[in-house]
Coordinates of C-alpha atoms and ligand atoms in Angstrom, one line a residue:
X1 CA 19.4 -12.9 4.4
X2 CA 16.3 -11.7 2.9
X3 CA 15.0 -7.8 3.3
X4 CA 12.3 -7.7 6.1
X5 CA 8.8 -8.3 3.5
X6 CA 7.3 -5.4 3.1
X7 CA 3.6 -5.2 2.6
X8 CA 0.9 -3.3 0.3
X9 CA -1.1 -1.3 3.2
X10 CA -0.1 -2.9 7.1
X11 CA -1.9 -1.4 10.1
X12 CA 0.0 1.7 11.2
X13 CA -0.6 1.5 15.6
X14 CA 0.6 3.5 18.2
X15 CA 0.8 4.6 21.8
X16 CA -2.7 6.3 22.1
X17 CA -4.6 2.9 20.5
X18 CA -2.6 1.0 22.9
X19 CA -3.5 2.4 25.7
X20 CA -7.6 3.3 24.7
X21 CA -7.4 -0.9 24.5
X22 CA -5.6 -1.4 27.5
X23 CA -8.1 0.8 28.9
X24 CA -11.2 -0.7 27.6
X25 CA -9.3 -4.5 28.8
X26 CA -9.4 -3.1 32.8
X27 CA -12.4 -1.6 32.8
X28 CA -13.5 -5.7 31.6
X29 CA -15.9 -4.2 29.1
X30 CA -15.0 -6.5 26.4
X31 CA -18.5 -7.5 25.0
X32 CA -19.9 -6.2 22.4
X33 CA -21.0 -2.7 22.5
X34 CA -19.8 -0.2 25.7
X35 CA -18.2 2.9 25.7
X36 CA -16.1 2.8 23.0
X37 CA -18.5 1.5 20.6
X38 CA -21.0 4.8 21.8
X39 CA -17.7 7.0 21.7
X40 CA -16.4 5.9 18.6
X41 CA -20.0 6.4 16.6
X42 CA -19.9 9.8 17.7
X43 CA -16.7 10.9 16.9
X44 CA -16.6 9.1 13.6
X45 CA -20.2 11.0 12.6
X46 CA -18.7 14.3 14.3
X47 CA -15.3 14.0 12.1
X48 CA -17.9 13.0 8.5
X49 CA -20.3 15.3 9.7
X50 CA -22.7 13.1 9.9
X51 CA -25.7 12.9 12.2
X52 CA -25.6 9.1 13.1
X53 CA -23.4 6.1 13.1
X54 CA -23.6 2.6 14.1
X55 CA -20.2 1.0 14.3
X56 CA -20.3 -3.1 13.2
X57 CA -18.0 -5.7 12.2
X58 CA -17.1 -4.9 9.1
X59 CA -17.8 -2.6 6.2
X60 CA -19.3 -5.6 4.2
X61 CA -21.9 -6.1 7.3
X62 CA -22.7 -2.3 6.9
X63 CA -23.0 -2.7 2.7
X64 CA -25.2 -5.4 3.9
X65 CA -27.2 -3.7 6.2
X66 CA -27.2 -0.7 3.9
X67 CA -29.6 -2.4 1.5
X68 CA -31.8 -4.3 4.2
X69 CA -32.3 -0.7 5.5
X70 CA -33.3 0.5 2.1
X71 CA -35.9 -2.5 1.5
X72 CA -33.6 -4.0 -1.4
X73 CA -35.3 -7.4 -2.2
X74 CA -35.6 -10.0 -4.4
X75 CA -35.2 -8.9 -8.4
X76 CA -34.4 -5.3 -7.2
X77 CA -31.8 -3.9 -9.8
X78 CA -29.0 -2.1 -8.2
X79 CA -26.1 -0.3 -9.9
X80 CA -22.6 -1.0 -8.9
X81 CA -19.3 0.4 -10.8
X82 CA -17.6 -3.2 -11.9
X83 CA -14.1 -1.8 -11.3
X84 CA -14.4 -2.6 -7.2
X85 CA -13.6 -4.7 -4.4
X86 CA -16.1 -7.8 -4.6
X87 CA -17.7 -7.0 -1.4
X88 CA -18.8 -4.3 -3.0
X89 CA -21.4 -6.5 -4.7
X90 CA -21.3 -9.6 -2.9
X91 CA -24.0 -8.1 -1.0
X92 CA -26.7 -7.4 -3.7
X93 CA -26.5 -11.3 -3.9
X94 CA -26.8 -11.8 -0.5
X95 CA -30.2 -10.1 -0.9
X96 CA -31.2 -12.1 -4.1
X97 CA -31.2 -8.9 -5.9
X98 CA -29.9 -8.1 -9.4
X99 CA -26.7 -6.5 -9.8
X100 CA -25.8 -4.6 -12.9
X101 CA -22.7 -3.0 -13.3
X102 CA -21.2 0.0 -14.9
X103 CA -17.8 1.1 -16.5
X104 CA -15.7 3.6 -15.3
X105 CA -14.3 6.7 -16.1
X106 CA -11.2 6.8 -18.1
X107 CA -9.6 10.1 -16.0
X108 CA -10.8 9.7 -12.7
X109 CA -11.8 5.8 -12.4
X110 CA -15.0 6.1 -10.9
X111 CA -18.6 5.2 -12.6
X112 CA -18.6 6.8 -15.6
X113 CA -21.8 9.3 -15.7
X114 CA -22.6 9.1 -18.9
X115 CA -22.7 5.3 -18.7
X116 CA -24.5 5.8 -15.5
X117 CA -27.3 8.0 -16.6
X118 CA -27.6 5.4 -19.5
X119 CA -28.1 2.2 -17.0
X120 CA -30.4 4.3 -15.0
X121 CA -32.8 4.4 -18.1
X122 CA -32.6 1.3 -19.0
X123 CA -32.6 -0.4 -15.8
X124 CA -34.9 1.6 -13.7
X125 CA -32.8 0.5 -10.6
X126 CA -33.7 1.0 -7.1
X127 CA -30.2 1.7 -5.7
X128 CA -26.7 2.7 -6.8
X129 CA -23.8 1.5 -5.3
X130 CA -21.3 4.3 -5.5
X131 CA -17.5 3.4 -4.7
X132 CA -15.1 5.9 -4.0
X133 CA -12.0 3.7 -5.9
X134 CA -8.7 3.6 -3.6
X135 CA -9.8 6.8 -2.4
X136 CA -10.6 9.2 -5.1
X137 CA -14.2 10.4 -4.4
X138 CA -16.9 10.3 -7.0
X139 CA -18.6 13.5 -8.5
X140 CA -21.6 13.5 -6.3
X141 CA -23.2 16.5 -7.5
X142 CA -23.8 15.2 -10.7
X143 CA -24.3 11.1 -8.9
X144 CA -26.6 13.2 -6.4
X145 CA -29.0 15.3 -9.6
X146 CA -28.9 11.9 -11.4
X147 CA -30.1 9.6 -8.4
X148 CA -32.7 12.0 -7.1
X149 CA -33.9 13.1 -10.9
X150 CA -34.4 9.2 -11.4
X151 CA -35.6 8.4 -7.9
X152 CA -32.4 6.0 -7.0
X153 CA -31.4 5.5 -3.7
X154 CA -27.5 5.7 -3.7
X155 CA -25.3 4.2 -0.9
X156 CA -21.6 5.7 -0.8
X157 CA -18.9 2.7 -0.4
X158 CA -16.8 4.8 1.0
X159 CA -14.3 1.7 2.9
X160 CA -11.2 3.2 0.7
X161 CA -12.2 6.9 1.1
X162 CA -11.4 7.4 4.6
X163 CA -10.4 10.7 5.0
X164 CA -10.7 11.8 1.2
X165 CA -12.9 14.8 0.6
X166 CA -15.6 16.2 -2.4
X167 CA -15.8 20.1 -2.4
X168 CA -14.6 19.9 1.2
X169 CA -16.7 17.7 2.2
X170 CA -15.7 13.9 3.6
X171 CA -16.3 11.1 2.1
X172 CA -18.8 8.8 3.8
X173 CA -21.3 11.6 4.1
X174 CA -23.3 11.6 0.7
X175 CA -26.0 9.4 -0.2
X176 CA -28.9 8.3 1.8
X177 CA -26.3 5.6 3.4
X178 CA -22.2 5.8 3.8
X179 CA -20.2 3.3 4.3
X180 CA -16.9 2.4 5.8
X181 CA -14.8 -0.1 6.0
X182 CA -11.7 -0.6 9.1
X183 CA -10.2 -4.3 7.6
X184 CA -6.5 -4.1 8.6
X185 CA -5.4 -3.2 5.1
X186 CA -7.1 0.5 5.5
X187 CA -5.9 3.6 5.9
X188 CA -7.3 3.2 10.0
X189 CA -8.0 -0.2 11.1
X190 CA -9.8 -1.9 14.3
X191 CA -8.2 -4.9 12.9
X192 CA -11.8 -6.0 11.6
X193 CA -14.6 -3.8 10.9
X194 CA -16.9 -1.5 9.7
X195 CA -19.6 1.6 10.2
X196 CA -22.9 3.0 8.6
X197 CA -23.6 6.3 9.2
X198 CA -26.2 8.3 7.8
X199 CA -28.2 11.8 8.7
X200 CA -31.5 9.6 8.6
X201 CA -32.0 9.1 12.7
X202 CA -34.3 6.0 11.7
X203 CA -31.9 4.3 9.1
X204 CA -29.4 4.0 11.3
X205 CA -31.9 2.6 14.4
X206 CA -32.9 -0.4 12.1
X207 CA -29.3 -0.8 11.2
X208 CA -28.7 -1.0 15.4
X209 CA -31.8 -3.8 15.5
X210 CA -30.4 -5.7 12.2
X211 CA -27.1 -6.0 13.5
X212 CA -28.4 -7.2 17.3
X213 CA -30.2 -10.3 15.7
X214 CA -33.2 -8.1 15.7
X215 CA -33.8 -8.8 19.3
X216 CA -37.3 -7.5 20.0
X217 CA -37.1 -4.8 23.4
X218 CA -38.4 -7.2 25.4
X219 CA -36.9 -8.8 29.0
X220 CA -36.7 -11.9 26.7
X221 CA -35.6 -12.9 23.7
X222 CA -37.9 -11.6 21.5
X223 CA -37.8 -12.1 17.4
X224 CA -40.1 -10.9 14.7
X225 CA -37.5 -10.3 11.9
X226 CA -34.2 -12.2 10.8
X227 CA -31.3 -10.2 12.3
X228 CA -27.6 -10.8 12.2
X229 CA -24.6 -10.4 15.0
X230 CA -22.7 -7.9 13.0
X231 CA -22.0 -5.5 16.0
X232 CA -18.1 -4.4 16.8
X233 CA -16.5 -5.4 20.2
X234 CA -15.6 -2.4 22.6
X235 CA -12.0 -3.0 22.9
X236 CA -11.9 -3.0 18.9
X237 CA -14.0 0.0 19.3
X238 CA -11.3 1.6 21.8
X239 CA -8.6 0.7 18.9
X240 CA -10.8 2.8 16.5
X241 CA -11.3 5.6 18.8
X242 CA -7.4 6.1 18.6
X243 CA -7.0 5.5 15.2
X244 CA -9.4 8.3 14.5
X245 CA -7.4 10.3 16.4
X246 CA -4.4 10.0 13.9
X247 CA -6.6 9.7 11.0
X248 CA -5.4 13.0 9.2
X249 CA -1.8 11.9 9.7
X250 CA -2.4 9.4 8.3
X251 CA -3.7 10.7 4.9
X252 CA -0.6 13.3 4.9
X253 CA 1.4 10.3 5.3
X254 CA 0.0 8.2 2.8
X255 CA 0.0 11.6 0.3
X256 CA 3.7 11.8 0.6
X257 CA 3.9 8.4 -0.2
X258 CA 2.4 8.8 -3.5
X259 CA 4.3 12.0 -4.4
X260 CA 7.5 10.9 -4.3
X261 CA 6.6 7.3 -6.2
X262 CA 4.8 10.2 -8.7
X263 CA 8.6 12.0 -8.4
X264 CA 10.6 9.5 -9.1
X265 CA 8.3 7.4 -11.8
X266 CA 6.0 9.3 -13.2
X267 CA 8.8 10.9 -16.0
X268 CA 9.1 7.1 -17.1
X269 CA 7.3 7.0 -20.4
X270 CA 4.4 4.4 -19.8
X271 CA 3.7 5.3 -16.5
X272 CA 0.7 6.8 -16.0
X273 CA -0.6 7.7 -11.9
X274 CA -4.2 7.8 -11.1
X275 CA -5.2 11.1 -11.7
X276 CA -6.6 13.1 -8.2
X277 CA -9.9 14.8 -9.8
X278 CA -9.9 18.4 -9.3
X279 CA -13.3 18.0 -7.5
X280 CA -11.9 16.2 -4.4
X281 CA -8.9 15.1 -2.1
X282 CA -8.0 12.0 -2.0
X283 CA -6.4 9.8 0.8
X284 CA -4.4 8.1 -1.3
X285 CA -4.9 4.7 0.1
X286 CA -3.0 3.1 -2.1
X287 CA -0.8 4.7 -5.0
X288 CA -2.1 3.1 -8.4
X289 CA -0.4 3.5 -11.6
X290 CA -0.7 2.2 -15.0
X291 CA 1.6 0.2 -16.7
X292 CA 1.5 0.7 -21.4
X293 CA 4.4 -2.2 -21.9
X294 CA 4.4 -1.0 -25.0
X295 CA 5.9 1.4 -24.2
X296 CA 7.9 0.3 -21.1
X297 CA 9.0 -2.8 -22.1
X298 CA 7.7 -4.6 -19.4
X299 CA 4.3 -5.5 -18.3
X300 CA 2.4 -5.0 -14.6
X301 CA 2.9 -8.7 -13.7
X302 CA 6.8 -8.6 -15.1
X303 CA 7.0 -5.8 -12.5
X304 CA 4.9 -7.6 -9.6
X305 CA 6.8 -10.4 -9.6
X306 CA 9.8 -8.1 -9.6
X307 CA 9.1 -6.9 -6.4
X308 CA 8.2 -9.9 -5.0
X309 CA 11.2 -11.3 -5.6
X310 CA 12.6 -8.7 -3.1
X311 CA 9.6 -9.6 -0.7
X312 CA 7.7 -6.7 -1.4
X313 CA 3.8 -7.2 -1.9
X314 CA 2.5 -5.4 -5.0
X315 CA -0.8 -6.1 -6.3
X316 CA -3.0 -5.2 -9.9
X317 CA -6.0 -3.3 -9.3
X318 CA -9.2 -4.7 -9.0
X319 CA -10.4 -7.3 -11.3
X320 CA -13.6 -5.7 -12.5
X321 CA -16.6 -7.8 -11.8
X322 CA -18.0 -8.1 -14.6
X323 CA -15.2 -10.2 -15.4
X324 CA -15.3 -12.2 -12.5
X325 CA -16.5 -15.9 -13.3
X326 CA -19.1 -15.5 -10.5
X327 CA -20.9 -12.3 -12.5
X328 CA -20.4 -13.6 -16.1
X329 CA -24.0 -13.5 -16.5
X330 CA -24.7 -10.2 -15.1
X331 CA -25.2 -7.2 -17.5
X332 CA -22.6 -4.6 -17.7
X333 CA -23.0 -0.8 -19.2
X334 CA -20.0 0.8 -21.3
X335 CA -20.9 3.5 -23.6
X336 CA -17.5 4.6 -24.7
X337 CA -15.1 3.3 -27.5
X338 CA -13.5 1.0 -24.6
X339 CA -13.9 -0.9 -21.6
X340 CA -11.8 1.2 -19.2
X341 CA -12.3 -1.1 -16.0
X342 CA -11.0 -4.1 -17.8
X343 CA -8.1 -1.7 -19.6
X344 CA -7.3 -0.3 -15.7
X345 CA -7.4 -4.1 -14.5
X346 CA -5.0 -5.2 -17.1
X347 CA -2.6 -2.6 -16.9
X348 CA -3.3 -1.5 -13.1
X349 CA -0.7 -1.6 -10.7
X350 CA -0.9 -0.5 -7.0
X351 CA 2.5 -0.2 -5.1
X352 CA 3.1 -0.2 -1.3
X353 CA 1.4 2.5 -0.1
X354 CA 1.4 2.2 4.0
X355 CA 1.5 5.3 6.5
X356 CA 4.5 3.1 8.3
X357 CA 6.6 2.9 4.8
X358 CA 9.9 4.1 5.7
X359 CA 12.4 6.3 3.1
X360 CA 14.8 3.6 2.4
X361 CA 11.8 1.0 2.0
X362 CA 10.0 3.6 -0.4
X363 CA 13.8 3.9 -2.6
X364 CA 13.7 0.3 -2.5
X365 CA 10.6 0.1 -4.1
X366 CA 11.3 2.9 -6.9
X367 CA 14.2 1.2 -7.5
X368 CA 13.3 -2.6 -8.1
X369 CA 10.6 -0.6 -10.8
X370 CA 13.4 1.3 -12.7
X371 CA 15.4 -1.6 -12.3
X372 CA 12.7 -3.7 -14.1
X373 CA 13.2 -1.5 -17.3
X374 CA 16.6 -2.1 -17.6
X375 CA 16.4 -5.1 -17.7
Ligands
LIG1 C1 -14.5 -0.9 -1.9 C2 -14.7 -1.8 -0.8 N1 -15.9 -2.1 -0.3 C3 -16.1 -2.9 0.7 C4 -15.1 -3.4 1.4 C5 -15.4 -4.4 2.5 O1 -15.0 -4.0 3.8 P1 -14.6 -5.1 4.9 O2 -13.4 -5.8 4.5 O3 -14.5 -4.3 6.1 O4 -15.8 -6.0 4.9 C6 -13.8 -3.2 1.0 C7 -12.6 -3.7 1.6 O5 -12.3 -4.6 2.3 C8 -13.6 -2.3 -0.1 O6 -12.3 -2.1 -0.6

């Protein structure tokens, strides 16, 4: 019989979610917005510290939202790193604006500043996208100096970051807009979701209207502007509330996880772990390595389809976007000697990495990978 599959990043649930839902299903507030959803703003801006939050239906809504708020239109240029998560992007389309991504840096795997500061020249954008890759936070002092020194407004995707800190402070709460992201593959999950927070009072108001269809506050149904039903249920809501509640468990959790895959791997010649910069804390979301076969023997995909053999879901990282048939024709910025996304893509792998990943599932992991070299 086959080992029970075990998965890249599963929700983690327990006994307080359960019963914050259970809760919210009695007291029949099941429609959109209630309680929870009023609850579950607050606490998520008091843990960011963070002055407002509007809680939707998923962290591509609030990217969404993000640059509606911010007046991004047609032709608008707006930064984005390429190494990311298409949603990432997706929504500069939505908004018939013109993406232009950036490389990365080779140490940290965020956007690269000096290709940054270059892009900004050229580009004269009106928005960065910032992304805060599988949880490592980007250098915001320098992101924040650049963006205000070139009059950029920069929007923190933060929906990997969850819990991740720069200079002690959370991730989520720089940039004129923050973004998060609760899809059931996160480090907390309301199954489906998302939240915008900001300390602008008035950003996060429009996001409130956008997100209601921009109903007008009239008796009836009242519309000047095109709005969009991208609100979260209460009882989803009630499920975030009690996630939050075991959020920082769930970093320490997911931090163990990738120092005993650093133990137990990282002495392999060829392996090389995504490096935590020593300007932030990272959740770890998920553990991300890279593979040289050169040296190894064996590639990223060899060692994929290794594990799934043994049921066990292991992924590359991102495929950068630039090399995504949809962007071909979008411009990308690398000033180095290489293109590090597309290196990190190629050679990227990201092991299991969920708060609920038991010992013996975690040596049967390390093991298929040794295993693979043996071979
Ligand atoms: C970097 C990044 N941005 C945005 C999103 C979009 O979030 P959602 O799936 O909640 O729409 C995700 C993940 O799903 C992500 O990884």
């Amino acid at each position: 019989m086959k080992n029970n599959r075990i998965y890249l990043s599963p929700p983690d649930m327990g006994e307080i979610e359960k019963g914050l839902l259970l809760d919210a299903f009695n007291s029949n507030w099941i429609a959109p917005l209630g309680p929870n959803v009023d609850g579950f703003e607050e606490e998520m801006a008091d843990y960011l510290g963070m002055q407002n939050a509007c809680a939707l239906s998923s962290g591509s809504a609030a990217l969404h939202l993000a640059l509606k708020i911010l007046s991004i239109t047609k032709d608008d240029i707006v930064l984005c790193p390429s190494l990311t998560f298409v949603a990432s992007a997706n929504v500069i389309l939505y908004e018939n604006a013109i993406p232009v991504f950036v490389d990365v840096d080779p140490k940290y795997w965020t956007i690269d500043l000096i290709s940054l500061e270059y892009a900004i020249k050229k580009y004269n954008p009106k928005a960065l996208i910032t992304v805060d890759l599988y949880g490592q936070s980007c250098d915001y002092d320098s992101i924040t100096d650049l963006c205000e020194k070139y009059n950029v407004f920069l929007i923190e995707d933060a929906a990997e970051a969850l819990g991740s800190e720069y200079q002690g402070k959370r991730c989520g709460a720089f940039g004129q807009i923050g973004i998060l992201s609760f899809n059931g593959n996160k480090i907390i999950t309301t199954s489906g979701g998302g939240m915008l927070v900001s300390n602008n009072e008035n950003y996060v108001k429009k996001a409130r209207f956008l997100a209601t269809q921009a109903r007008e506050p009239d008796l009836h149904y009242e519309h000047k502007e095109l709005g969009y039903n991208y609100r979260m249920s209460n009882l989803l809501a009630a499920v975030g509330r009690g996630q939050l509640l075991v959020l920082d468990k769930r970093v320490v959790a997911r931090r163990k996880i990738f120092q005993r895959y650093f133990d137990a791997l990282s002495q392999t010649a060829g392996f090389e772990f995504m490096p935590e910069a020593p300007y932030a804390t990272s959740n770890r979301w998920l553990t991300t390595l890279t593979v040289d076969s050169k040296i190894t023997g064996v590639n990223r995909t060899q060692i994929i389809d290794a594990l799934e053999k043994e049921n066990i879901e292991a992924r590359p990282v991102w495929k950068p976007m630039h090399l995504q048939p949809l962007y071909k024709d979008c411009d990308y910025v690398t000033v180095g000697s290489e293109d590090v996304s597309k290196r990190l893509f190629e050679n990227g792998l990201c092991l299991p990495s969920g708060s609920n990943l038991s010992l013996e599932d975690q040596e049967r992991v390390i093991d298929i990978v040794l295993n693979c070299m043996s071979d």
